[in-house]
C-alpha positions as a LaTeX table, in Angstrom:
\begin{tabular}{lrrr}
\hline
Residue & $x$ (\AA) & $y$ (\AA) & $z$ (\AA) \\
\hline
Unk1 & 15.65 & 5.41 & 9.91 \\
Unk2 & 12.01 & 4.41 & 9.54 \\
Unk3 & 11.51 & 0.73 & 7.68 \\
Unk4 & 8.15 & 0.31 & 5.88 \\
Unk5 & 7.30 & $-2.80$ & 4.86 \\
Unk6 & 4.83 & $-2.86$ & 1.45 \\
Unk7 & 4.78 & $-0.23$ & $-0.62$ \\
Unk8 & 1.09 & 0.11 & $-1.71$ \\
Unk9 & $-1.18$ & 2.80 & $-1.64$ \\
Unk10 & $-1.72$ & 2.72 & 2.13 \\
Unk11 & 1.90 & 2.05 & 2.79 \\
Unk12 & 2.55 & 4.83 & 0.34 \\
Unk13 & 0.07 & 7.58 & 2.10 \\
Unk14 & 2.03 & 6.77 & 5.41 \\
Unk15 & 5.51 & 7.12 & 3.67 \\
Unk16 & 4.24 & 10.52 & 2.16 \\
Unk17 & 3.11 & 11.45 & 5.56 \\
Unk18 & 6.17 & 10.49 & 7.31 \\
Unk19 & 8.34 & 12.15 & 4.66 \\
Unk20 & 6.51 & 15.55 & 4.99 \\
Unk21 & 7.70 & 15.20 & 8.62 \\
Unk22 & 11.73 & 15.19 & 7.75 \\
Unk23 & 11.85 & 11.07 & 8.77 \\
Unk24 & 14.17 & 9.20 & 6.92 \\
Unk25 & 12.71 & 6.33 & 5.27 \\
Unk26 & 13.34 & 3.16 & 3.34 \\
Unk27 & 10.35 & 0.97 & 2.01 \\
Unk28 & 10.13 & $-2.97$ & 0.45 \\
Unk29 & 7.76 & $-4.67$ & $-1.49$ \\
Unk30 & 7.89 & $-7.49$ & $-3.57$ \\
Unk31 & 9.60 & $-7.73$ & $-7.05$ \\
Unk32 & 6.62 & $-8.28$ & $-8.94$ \\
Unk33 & 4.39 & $-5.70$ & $-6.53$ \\
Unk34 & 0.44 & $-6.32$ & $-6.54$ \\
Unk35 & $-0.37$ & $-3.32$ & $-5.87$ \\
Unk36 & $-3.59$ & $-1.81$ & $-7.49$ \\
Unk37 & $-3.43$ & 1.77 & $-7.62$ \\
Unk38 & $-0.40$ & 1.91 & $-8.94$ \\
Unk39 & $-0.16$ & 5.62 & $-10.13$ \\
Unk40 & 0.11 & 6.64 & $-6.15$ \\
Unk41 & 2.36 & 3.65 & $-4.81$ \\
Unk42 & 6.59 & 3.80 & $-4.61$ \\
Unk43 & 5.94 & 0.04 & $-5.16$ \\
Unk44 & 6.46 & 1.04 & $-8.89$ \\
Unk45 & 9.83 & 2.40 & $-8.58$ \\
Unk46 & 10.82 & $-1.52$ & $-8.48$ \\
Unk47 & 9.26 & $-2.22$ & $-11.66$ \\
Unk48 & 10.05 & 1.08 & $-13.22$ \\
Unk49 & 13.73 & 2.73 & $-11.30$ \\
Unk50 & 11.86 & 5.30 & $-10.24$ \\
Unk51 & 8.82 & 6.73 & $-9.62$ \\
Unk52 & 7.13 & 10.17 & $-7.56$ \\
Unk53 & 3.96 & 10.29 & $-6.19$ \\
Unk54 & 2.82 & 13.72 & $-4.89$ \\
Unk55 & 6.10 & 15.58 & $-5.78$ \\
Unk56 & 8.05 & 12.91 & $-3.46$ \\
Unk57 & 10.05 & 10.43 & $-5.61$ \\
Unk58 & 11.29 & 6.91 & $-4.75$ \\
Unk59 & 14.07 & 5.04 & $-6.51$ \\
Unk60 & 14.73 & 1.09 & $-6.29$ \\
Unk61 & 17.79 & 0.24 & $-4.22$ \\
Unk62 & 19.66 & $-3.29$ & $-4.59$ \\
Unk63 & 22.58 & $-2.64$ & $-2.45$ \\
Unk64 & 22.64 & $-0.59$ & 0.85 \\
Unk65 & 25.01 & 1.69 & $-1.23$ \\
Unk66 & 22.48 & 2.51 & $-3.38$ \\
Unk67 & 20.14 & 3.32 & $-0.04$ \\
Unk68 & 22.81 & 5.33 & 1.32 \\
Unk69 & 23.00 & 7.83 & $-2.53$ \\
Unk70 & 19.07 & 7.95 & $-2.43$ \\
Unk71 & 19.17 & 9.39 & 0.51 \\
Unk72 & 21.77 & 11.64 & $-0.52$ \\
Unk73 & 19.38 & 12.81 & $-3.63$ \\
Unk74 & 16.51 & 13.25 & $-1.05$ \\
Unk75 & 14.73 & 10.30 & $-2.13$ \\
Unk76 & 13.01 & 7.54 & $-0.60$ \\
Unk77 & 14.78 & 3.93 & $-1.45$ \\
Unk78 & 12.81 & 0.89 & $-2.31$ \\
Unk79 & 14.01 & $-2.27$ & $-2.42$ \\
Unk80 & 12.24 & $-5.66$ & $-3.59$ \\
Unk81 & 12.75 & $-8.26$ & $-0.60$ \\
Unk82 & 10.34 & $-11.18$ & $-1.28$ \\
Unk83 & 13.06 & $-12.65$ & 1.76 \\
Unk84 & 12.44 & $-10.41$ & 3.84 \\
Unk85 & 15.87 & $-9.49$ & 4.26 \\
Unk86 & 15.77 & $-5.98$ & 4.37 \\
Unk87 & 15.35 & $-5.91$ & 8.33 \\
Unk88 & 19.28 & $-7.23$ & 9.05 \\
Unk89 & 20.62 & $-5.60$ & 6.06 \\
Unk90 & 19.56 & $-1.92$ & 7.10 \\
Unk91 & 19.01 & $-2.32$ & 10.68 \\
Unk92 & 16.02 & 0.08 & 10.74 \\
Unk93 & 15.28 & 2.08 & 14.00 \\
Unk94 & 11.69 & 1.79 & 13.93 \\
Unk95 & 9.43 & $-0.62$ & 11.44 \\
Unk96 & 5.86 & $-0.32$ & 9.85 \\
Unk97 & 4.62 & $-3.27$ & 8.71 \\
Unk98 & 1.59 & $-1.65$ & 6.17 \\
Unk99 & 1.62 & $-4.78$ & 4.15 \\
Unk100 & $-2.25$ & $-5.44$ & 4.83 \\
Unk101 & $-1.76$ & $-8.95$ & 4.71 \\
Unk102 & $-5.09$ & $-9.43$ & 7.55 \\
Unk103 & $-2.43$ & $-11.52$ & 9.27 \\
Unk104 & 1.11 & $-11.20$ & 10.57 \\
Unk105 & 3.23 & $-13.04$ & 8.22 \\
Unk106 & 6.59 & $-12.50$ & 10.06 \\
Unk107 & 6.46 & $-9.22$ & 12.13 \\
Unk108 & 7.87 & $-9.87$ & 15.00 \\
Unk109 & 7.69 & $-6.87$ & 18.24 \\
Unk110 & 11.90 & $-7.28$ & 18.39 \\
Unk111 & 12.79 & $-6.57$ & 14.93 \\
Unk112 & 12.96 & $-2.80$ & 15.96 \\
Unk113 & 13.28 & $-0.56$ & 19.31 \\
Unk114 & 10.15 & 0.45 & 17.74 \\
Unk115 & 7.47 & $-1.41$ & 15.70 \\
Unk116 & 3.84 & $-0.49$ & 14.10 \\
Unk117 & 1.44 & $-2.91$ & 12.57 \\
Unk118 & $-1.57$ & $-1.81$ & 10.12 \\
Unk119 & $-4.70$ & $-3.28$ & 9.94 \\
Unk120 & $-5.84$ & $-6.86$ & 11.21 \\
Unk121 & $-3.68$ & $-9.68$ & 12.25 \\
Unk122 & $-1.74$ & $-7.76$ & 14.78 \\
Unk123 & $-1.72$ & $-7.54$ & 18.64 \\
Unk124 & $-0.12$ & $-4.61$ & 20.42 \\
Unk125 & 1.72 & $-5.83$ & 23.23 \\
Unk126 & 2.27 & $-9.01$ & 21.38 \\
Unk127 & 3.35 & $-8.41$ & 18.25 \\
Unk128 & 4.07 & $-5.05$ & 17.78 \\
Unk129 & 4.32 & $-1.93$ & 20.21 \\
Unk130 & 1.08 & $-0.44$ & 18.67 \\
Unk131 & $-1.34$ & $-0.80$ & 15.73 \\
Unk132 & $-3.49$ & 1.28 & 13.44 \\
Unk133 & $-6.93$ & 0.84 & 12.66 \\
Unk134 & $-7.45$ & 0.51 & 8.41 \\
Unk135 & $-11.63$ & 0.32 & 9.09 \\
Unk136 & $-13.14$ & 3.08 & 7.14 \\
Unk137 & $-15.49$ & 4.62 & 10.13 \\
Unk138 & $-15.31$ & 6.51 & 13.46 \\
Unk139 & $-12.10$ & 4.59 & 14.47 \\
Unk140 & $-10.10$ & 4.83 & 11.09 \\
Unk141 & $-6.36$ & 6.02 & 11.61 \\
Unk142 & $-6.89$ & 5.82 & 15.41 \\
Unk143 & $-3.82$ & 4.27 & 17.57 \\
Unk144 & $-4.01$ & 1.19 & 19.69 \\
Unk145 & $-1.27$ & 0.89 & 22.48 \\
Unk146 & $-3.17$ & $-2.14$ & 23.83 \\
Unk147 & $-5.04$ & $-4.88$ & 21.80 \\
Unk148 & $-6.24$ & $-5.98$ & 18.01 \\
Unk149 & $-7.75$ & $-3.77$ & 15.35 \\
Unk150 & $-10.68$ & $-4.33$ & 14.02 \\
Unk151 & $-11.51$ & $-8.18$ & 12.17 \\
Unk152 & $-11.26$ & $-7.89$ & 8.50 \\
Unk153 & $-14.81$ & $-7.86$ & 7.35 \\
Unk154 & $-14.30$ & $-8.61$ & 3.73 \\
Unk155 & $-16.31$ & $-5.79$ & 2.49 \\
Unk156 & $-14.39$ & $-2.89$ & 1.06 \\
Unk157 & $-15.72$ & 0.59 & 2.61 \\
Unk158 & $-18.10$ & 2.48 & 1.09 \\
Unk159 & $-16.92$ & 5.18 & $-1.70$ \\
Unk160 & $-20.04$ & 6.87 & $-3.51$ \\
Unk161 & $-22.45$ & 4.51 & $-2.42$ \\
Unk162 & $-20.67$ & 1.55 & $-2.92$ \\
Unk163 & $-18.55$ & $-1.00$ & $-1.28$ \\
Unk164 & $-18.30$ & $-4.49$ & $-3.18$ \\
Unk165 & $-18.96$ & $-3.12$ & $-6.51$ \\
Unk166 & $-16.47$ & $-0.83$ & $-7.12$ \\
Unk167 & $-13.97$ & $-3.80$ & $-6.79$ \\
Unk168 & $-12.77$ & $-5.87$ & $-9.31$ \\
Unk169 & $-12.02$ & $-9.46$ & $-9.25$ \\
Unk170 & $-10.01$ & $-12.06$ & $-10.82$ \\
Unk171 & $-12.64$ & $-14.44$ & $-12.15$ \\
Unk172 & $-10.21$ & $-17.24$ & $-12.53$ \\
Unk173 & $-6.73$ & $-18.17$ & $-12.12$ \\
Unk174 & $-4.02$ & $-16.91$ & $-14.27$ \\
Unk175 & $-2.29$ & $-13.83$ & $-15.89$ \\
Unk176 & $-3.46$ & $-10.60$ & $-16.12$ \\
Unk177 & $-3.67$ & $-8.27$ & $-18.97$ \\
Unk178 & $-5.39$ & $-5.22$ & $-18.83$ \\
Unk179 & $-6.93$ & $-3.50$ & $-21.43$ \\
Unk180 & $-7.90$ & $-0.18$ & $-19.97$ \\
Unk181 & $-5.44$ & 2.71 & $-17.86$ \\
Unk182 & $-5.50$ & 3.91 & $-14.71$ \\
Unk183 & $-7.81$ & 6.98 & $-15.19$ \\
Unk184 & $-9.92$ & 6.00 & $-17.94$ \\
Unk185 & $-13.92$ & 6.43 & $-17.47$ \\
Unk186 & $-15.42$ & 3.15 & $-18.01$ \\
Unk187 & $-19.17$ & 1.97 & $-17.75$ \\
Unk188 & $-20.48$ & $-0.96$ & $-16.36$ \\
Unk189 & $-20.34$ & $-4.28$ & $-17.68$ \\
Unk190 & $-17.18$ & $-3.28$ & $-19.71$ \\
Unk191 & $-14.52$ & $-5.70$ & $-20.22$ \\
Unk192 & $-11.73$ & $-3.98$ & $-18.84$ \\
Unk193 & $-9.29$ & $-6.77$ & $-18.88$ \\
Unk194 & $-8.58$ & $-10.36$ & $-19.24$ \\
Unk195 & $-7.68$ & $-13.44$ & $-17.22$ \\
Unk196 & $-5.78$ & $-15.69$ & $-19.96$ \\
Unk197 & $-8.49$ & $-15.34$ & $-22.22$ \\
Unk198 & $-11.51$ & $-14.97$ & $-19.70$ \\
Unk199 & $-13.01$ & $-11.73$ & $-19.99$ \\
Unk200 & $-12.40$ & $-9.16$ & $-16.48$ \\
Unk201 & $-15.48$ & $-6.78$ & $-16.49$ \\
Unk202 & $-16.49$ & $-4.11$ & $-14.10$ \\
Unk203 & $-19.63$ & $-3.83$ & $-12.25$ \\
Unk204 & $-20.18$ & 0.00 & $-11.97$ \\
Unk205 & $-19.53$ & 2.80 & $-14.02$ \\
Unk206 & $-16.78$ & 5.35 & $-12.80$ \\
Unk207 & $-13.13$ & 5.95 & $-13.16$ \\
Unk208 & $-10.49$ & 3.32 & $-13.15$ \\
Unk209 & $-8.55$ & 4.55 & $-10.14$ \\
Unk210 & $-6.98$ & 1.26 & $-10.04$ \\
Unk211 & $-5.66$ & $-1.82$ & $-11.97$ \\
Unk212 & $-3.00$ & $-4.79$ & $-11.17$ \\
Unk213 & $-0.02$ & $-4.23$ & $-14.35$ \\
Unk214 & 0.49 & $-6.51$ & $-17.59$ \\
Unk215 & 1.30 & $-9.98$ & $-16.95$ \\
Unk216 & 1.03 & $-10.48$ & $-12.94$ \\
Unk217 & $-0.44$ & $-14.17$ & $-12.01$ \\
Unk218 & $-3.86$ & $-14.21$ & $-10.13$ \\
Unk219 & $-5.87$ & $-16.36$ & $-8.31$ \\
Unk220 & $-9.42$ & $-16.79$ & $-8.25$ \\
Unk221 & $-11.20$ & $-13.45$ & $-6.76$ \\
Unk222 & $-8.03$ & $-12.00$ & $-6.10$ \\
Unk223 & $-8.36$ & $-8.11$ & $-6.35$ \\
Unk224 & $-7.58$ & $-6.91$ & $-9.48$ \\
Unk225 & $-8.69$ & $-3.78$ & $-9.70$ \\
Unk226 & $-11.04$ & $-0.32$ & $-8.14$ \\
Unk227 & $-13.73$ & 1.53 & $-9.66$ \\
Unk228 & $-13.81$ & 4.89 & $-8.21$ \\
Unk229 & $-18.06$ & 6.02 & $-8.88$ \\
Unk230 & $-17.02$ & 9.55 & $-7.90$ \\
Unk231 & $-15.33$ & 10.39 & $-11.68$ \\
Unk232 & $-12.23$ & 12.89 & $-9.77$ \\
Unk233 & $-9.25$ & 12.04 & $-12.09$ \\
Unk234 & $-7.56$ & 13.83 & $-9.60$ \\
Unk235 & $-8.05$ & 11.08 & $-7.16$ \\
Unk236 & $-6.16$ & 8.90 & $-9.36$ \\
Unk237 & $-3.19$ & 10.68 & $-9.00$ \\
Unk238 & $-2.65$ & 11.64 & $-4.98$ \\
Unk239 & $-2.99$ & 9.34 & $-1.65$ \\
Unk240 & $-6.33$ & 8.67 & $-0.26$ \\
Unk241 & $-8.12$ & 10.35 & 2.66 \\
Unk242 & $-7.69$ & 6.32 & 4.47 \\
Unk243 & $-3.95$ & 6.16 & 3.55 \\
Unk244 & $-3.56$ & 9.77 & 4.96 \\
Unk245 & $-5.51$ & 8.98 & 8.31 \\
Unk246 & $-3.29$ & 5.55 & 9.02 \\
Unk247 & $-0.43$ & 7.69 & 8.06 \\
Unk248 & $-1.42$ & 10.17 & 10.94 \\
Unk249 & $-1.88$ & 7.28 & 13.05 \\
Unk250 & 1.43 & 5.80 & 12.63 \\
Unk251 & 3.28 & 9.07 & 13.15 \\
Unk252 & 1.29 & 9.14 & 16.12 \\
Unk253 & 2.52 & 5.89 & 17.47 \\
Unk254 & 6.58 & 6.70 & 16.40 \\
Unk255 & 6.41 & 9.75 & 18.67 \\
Unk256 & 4.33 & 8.13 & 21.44 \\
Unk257 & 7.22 & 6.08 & 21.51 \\
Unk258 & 9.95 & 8.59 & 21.43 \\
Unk259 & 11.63 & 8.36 & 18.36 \\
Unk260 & 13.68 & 11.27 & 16.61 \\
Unk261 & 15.94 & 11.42 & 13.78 \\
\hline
\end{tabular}
């Protein structure tokens, strides 16, 4: 059994990948998930029971009972473990920490005969058995046995032209209440949602292909939500070329490593 740790879109293209391959998994996030584009991330089965991106469908699990009946169903279980407590409680044969935290919070290369870090933060060798490279560019999805991925820059990668813009920022501390959907065509300059009572605008026109729910607390410039310039809708509703390439990269790395089912 596969253990991935975050539950966000990237986490949620590598469980989709993964899944498509017969693995068993289990995934955790936190039980008020930040996760942006929420309409393609199992983080949402915490908030909501339930939820199914790309035909797959995830279900929140409290008890390892409950892990043990999603299964059953064919599901993927999701648990909320702000604790991270998960790890002893399920005992997972191999762990992916896709939390995209640009550092290692607590990953440590023993939790699991096997374990693969995403993104920044990590060492293979040192703290994990391999990592993934997140950098949109030549080396995106590629697996590193030995070494770091690539420093977070800061700057998102470029979609349609644009990399900064597209993003959307908290412009103050606070709670967040959106005003537009997932999916909605909205123009630049429009207020798209509020921090308290500060206005949240956008700085592009394009589709909403992400936005954080009703009533999650932000900090200042903490990402809020993702402009999408290209106007798909479909793109709002399946994983992303980048979650899909770190996906292949991880499945990469679990059978470098020998792991079955």
């Amino acid at each position: 059994m596969i253990l991935i740790r975050g539950a966000g879109d990237i986490a949620s293209g590598i469980a989709v990948r993964l899944f498509r391959c017969g693995f068993t998994l289990v995934m955790t996030d936190l039980a008020k998930p930040t996760s942006i584009r929420r309409t393609v991330c199992f983080s949402e089965a915490i908030l909501h029971g339930a939820c199914t991106v790309e035909d797959i469908t995830a279900e929140q699990a409290i008890t390892k009972a409950d892990a043990d009946d999603i299964w059953a169903r064919g599901h993927i279980p999701v648990f909320a473990d702000d604790e991270g407590t998960a790890l002893s409680l399920l005992r997972p044969d191999a762990v992916v920490d896709a939390r995209l935290a640009k550092v290692n919070l607590d990953s440590s290369i023993t939790d699991a005969p096997i374990v693969v870090a995403v993104g920044p933060g990590f060492t293979a060798g040192r703290d994990c058995h391999a990592v993934v490279e997140t950098q949109r560019g030549h080396y995106l999805g590629r697996t590193i046995y030995a070494g770091a991925a690539a420093p977070n820059t800061g700057v998102p990668g470029n979609i349609g032209g644009y990399t900064v813009e597209r993003i959307i920022r908290a412009p103050q501390a606070g709670v967040f209440h959106p005003l537009r959907a997932i999916g909605d065509q909205v123009q630049a300059d429009e207020i798209v949602a509020y921090v308290d009572e500060t206005p949240v605008t956008c700085r592009i026109s394009g589709i909403l292909r992400g936005i954080l729910p009703e009533g999650i607390r932000v900090h200042e410039g903490m990402k809020s939500g993702d402009v999408d310039p290209r106007c798909q809708p479909d793109h709002c509703r399946c994983a992303s070329d980048k979650a899909l390439s770190v996906g292949g990269g991880v499945l990469e790395a679990l059978l470098h490593f020998g792991y079955r089912e």
